[in-house]
Every structure is written in C-alpha cells, then in structure tokens.
Coordinates of N, CA, C and O in Angstrom, one line a residue:
M183 N 19.6 -29.9 -18.5 CA 20.1 -29.8 -17.2 C 21.1 -28.7 -17.1 O 21.1 -28.0 -16.1
V184 N 21.9 -28.5 -18.1 CA 22.9 -27.5 -18.0 C 22.3 -26.1 -18.0 O 22.8 -25.2 -17.2
L185 N 21.2 -25.8 -18.7 CA 20.6 -24.5 -18.6 C 20.0 -24.3 -17.2 O 20.0 -23.1 -16.8
V186 N 19.5 -25.3 -16.6 CA 19.0 -25.1 -15.2 C 20.1 -24.8 -14.3 O 20.0 -23.9 -13.4
L187 N 21.3 -25.4 -14.5 CA 22.4 -25.1 -13.6 C 22.9 -23.7 -13.8 O 23.2 -23.0 -12.8
L188 N 22.9 -23.1 -15.0 CA 23.4 -21.8 -15.3 C 22.4 -20.7 -15.3 O 22.7 -19.6 -15.5
A189 N 21.1 -21.0 -15.0 CA 20.1 -20.0 -15.0 C 20.3 -18.9 -14.0 O 20.0 -17.8 -14.2
G190 N 20.9 -19.3 -12.9 CA 21.1 -18.3 -11.8 C 22.5 -17.7 -11.9 O 22.9 -16.9 -11.1
G191 N 23.2 -18.0 -12.9 CA 24.6 -17.5 -13.1 C 25.6 -18.6 -12.8 O 25.3 -19.7 -12.4
P192 N 26.9 -18.3 -13.1 CA 27.9 -19.4 -13.0 C 28.2 -19.8 -11.6 O 28.5 -20.9 -11.3
R193 N 28.1 -18.8 -10.7 CA 28.4 -19.2 -9.3 C 27.3 -20.1 -8.7 O 27.6 -21.0 -7.9
V194 N 26.0 -19.8 -9.0 CA 24.9 -20.7 -8.6 C 25.1 -22.1 -9.3 O 24.9 -23.1 -8.6
G195 N 25.5 -22.1 -10.5 CA 25.7 -23.4 -11.2 C 26.9 -24.2 -10.6 O 26.8 -25.4 -10.4
L196 N 28.0 -23.5 -10.2 CA 29.0 -24.2 -9.5 C 28.6 -24.7 -8.2 O 29.0 -25.9 -7.8
F197 N 27.8 -24.0 -7.5 CA 27.4 -24.4 -6.2 C 26.5 -25.7 -6.3 O 26.6 -26.6 -5.6
L198 N 25.6 -25.6 -7.3 CA 24.7 -26.8 -7.6 C 25.5 -28.0 -8.1 O 25.2 -29.1 -7.7
L199 N 26.5 -27.8 -8.9 CA 27.4 -28.9 -9.3 C 28.1 -29.5 -8.1 O 28.2 -30.7 -8.0
W200 N 28.5 -28.7 -7.2 CA 29.2 -29.2 -6.0 C 28.2 -30.0 -5.1 O 28.6 -31.0 -4.6
L201 N 27.0 -29.4 -5.0 CA 26.1 -30.0 -4.1 C 25.5 -31.3 -4.6 O 25.3 -32.2 -3.8
F202 N 25.1 -31.4 -5.9 CA 24.4 -32.5 -6.4 C 25.1 -33.5 -7.3 O 24.6 -34.5 -7.6
T203 N 26.3 -33.1 -7.7 CA 27.1 -34.0 -8.6 C 28.5 -34.2 -8.1 O 28.9 -33.5 -7.1
D204 N 29.3 -35.0 -8.8 CA 30.7 -35.2 -8.4 C 31.6 -34.6 -9.6 O 32.7 -35.0 -9.7
R205 N 31.0 -33.8 -10.4 CA 31.7 -33.2 -11.6 C 33.0 -32.4 -11.1 O 34.0 -32.5 -11.7
L206 N 32.9 -31.6 -10.1 CA 34.0 -30.8 -9.6 C 35.1 -31.7 -9.1 O 36.3 -31.5 -9.3
A207 N 34.8 -32.8 -8.3 CA 35.8 -33.7 -7.8 C 36.4 -34.5 -9.0 O 37.6 -34.8 -8.9
L208 N 35.7 -34.8 -10.0 CA 36.3 -35.5 -11.2 C 37.2 -34.5 -12.0 O 38.3 -35.0 -12.4
A209 N 36.8 -33.3 -12.1 CA 37.6 -32.4 -13.0 C 38.8 -31.8 -12.3 O 39.8 -31.5 -13.0
F210 N 38.8 -31.6 -11.0 CA 39.9 -31.0 -10.3 C 40.4 -31.9 -9.3 O 39.7 -32.6 -8.6
D211 N 41.8 -31.9 -9.1 CA 42.4 -32.8 -8.2 C 42.3 -32.3 -6.7 O 42.4 -33.1 -5.8
S212 N 42.2 -31.0 -6.5 CA 42.0 -30.5 -5.1 C 40.9 -29.4 -5.1 O 40.3 -29.1 -6.1
W213 N 40.6 -28.9 -4.0 CA 39.6 -27.9 -3.8 C 40.0 -26.5 -4.1 O 39.2 -25.6 -4.2
V214 N 41.3 -26.3 -4.2 CA 41.8 -24.9 -4.4 C 41.4 -24.3 -5.7 O 40.9 -23.1 -5.7
L215 N 41.6 -25.0 -6.8 CA 41.2 -24.4 -8.1 C 39.7 -24.1 -8.2 O 39.3 -23.0 -8.7
P216 N 38.8 -25.0 -7.8 CA 37.4 -24.6 -7.9 C 37.0 -23.4 -7.0 O 36.2 -22.6 -7.4
V217 N 37.6 -23.3 -5.8 CA 37.3 -22.2 -5.0 C 37.9 -20.9 -5.6 O 37.1 -19.9 -5.6
L218 N 39.1 -20.9 -6.1 CA 39.6 -19.7 -6.8 C 38.7 -19.4 -8.1 O 38.4 -18.2 -8.4
G219 N 38.3 -20.4 -8.8 CA 37.5 -20.2 -10.0 C 36.1 -19.7 -9.6 O 35.6 -18.9 -10.3
F220 N 35.6 -20.0 -8.5 CA 34.3 -19.5 -8.0 C 34.4 -18.0 -7.8 O 33.4 -17.3 -8.2
F221 N 35.5 -17.5 -7.3 CA 35.6 -16.1 -7.1 C 36.1 -15.3 -8.3 O 35.7 -14.1 -8.5
F222 N 37.1 -15.8 -9.1 CA 37.7 -15.1 -10.1 C 37.3 -15.4 -11.6 O 37.2 -14.5 -12.4
L223 N 37.1 -16.7 -11.9 CA 36.8 -17.1 -13.2 C 35.6 -18.1 -13.2 O 35.8 -19.3 -13.5
P224 N 34.4 -17.7 -12.8 CA 33.3 -18.6 -12.6 C 32.9 -19.3 -13.9 O 32.6 -20.5 -13.9
W225 N 32.7 -18.6 -15.0 CA 32.3 -19.2 -16.2 C 33.3 -20.2 -16.7 O 32.9 -21.3 -17.2
T226 N 34.6 -19.9 -16.6 CA 35.6 -20.8 -17.1 C 35.6 -22.1 -16.2 O 35.7 -23.2 -16.8
T227 N 35.4 -21.9 -14.9 CA 35.4 -23.1 -14.0 C 34.3 -24.0 -14.3 O 34.4 -25.2 -14.4
V228 N 33.1 -23.4 -14.4 CA 31.9 -24.3 -14.6 C 31.9 -25.0 -16.0 O 31.6 -26.1 -16.1
L229 N 32.4 -24.3 -17.0 CA 32.4 -24.9 -18.3 C 33.5 -26.0 -18.4 O 33.4 -27.0 -19.1
Y230 N 34.6 -25.7 -17.7 CA 35.7 -26.8 -17.7 C 35.2 -28.0 -17.0 O 35.4 -29.1 -17.4
A231 N 34.5 -27.8 -15.9 CA 33.9 -29.0 -15.1 C 32.9 -29.7 -16.0 O 32.9 -31.0 -15.9
L232 N 32.1 -29.0 -16.7 CA 31.1 -29.7 -17.6 C 31.7 -30.4 -18.8 O 31.2 -31.4 -19.3
A233 N 32.8 -29.8 -19.3 CA 33.5 -30.4 -20.5 C 34.5 -31.5 -20.2 O 34.9 -32.2 -21.1
F234 N 34.8 -31.7 -18.9 CA 35.8 -32.7 -18.5 C 35.2 -34.1 -18.6 O 34.1 -34.3 -18.1
A235 N 35.9 -34.9 -19.3 CA 35.6 -36.4 -19.3 C 36.6 -37.1 -18.5 O 37.8 -36.9 -18.6
P236 N 36.2 -38.0 -17.5 CA 37.1 -38.6 -16.6 C 38.2 -39.4 -17.2 O 39.3 -39.4 -16.7
T237 N 38.0 -40.0 -18.3 CA 39.1 -40.8 -18.9 C 39.9 -40.0 -19.9 O 41.1 -40.4 -20.2
R238 N 39.4 -39.0 -20.5 CA 40.1 -38.3 -21.6 C 40.5 -36.8 -21.2 O 41.2 -36.2 -21.9
G239 N 39.9 -36.3 -20.2 CA 40.1 -34.9 -19.8 C 39.2 -34.0 -20.8 O 38.2 -34.4 -21.2
V240 N 39.7 -32.8 -21.1 CA 39.0 -31.9 -22.0 C 39.7 -32.0 -23.4 O 40.9 -31.9 -23.5
R241 N 38.9 -32.3 -24.4 CA 39.4 -32.4 -25.7 C 38.5 -31.8 -26.7 O 37.3 -31.6 -26.5
G242 N 39.0 -31.4 -27.9 CA 38.3 -30.9 -29.0 C 37.4 -29.8 -28.7 O 37.8 -28.7 -28.3
I243 N 36.1 -29.9 -29.0 CA 35.1 -28.8 -28.8 C 35.0 -28.4 -27.4 O 34.6 -27.3 -27.1
G244 N 35.4 -29.3 -26.4 CA 35.3 -28.9 -25.0 C 36.2 -27.7 -24.7 O 35.9 -26.8 -23.9
W245 N 37.4 -27.7 -25.4 CA 38.3 -26.5 -25.2 C 37.7 -25.2 -25.7 O 37.9 -24.1 -25.2
L246 N 36.8 -25.4 -26.8 CA 36.1 -24.2 -27.3 C 35.2 -23.6 -26.3 O 35.0 -22.4 -26.1
F247 N 34.5 -24.5 -25.6 CA 33.6 -24.1 -24.5 C 34.3 -23.4 -23.4 O 33.9 -22.4 -22.8
V248 N 35.5 -24.0 -23.0 CA 36.3 -23.4 -21.9 C 36.8 -22.0 -22.4 O 36.8 -21.1 -21.6
L249 N 37.2 -21.9 -23.6 CA 37.6 -20.6 -24.1 C 36.5 -19.6 -24.1 O 36.7 -18.4 -23.7
F250 N 35.3 -20.0 -24.5 CA 34.1 -19.2 -24.4 C 33.9 -18.7 -23.0 O 33.5 -17.5 -22.8
G251 N 34.0 -19.6 -22.0 CA 33.8 -19.2 -20.6 C 34.9 -18.2 -20.2 O 34.6 -17.3 -19.5
F252 N 36.1 -18.4 -20.6 CA 37.2 -17.5 -20.3 C 36.9 -16.1 -20.9 O 37.1 -15.1 -20.2
L253 N 36.5 -16.1 -22.1 CA 36.1 -14.8 -22.8 C 35.0 -14.1 -22.1 O 34.9 -12.9 -21.9
A254 N 34.0 -14.9 -21.6 CA 32.9 -14.3 -20.9 C 33.3 -13.7 -19.5 O 32.9 -12.6 -19.1
D255 N 34.3 -14.4 -18.9 CA 34.8 -13.9 -17.6 C 35.6 -12.6 -17.8 O 35.4 -11.6 -17.1
V256 N 36.5 -12.6 -18.8 CA 37.3 -11.4 -19.1 C 36.3 -10.2 -19.6 O 36.5 -9.1 -19.2
G257 N 35.3 -10.6 -20.4 CA 34.4 -9.5 -20.8 C 33.6 -9.0 -19.7 O 33.3 -7.8 -19.7
S258 N 33.3 -9.8 -18.7 CA 32.5 -9.2 -17.6 C 33.4 -8.3 -16.8 O 32.9 -7.3 -16.2
Y259 N 34.7 -8.5 -16.7 CA 35.6 -7.6 -16.0 C 35.8 -6.3 -16.8 O 35.8 -5.2 -16.2
T260 N 36.1 -6.4 -18.0 CA 36.5 -5.3 -18.8 C 35.3 -4.5 -19.3 O 35.4 -3.3 -19.5
G261 N 34.2 -5.2 -19.5 CA 33.0 -4.5 -20.0 C 32.4 -3.5 -19.0 O 32.0 -2.4 -19.3
G262 N 32.5 -3.9 -17.7 CA 32.0 -3.0 -16.7 C 32.9 -1.7 -16.6 O 32.4 -0.6 -16.3
A263 N 34.2 -1.9 -16.8 CA 35.1 -0.7 -16.8 C 34.8 0.2 -17.9 O 34.8 1.5 -17.8
A264 N 34.5 -0.3 -19.1 CA 34.2 0.5 -20.3 C 32.9 1.3 -20.1 O 32.8 2.5 -20.4
V265 N 31.9 0.7 -19.5 CA 30.6 1.4 -19.3 C 30.8 2.5 -18.2 O 30.3 3.6 -18.4
Q266 N 31.6 2.2 -17.2 CA 31.8 3.2 -16.1 C 32.6 4.4 -16.7 O 32.3 5.5 -16.3
Q267 N 33.5 4.1 -17.6 CA 34.3 5.2 -18.1 C 33.5 6.1 -19.1 O 33.6 7.3 -19.1
D268 N 32.5 5.5 -19.8 CA 31.6 6.2 -20.6 C 30.7 7.1 -19.8 O 30.3 8.2 -20.3
R269 N 30.3 6.8 -18.6 CA 29.5 7.6 -17.8 C 30.1 8.8 -17.3 O 29.5 9.8 -17.1
L270 N 31.4 8.8 -17.2 CA 32.2 10.0 -16.7 C 32.4 10.9 -17.9 O 32.2 11.9 -18.1

C-alpha cells in the first residue's frame, strides 16, 4: 500500500493519505503542519505520518525513516541547484 501511495510522489501520497485514511489527523494535532509539509517538506511529512503510532508516537526505526525523508527533501532542493550551477 505504501508504494502505491508514493508512486506519484510525496505530494500525491499526502493527498491520498488525507483523502482515504485518518493518518494525518492522528499524526498531527492541527492542519497547519501537514499543509506546510505539503509545500516545503513533503517526504518528511508523509514518512512521519506513516511512522506515527497513535499510542507511542514515532519511535526507533520510525525516526530513521523520518530522517531519510528529510534528507530526500533537502537533497531535492540542493541537488537542483548543483545541477543548474554545472550547466553554467
């Protein structure tokens, strides 16, 4: 199921999570962080929502997935700048 959610990218996955599940409502207390995450850190937001357990929060290997999502977000921002600089 997770691969189907993320096949179209993290923003499509977040939209599908919001539309068909209650994972975002469980993982976040308000709508502000998911909306900001949708625009600025989509991989981090979707992996945090998937790693969140309602009674325990995010623990153990879940934080590793969240860190991987953050690195993917940062890499997408910095990687594009490096490629553009090489073109010039």
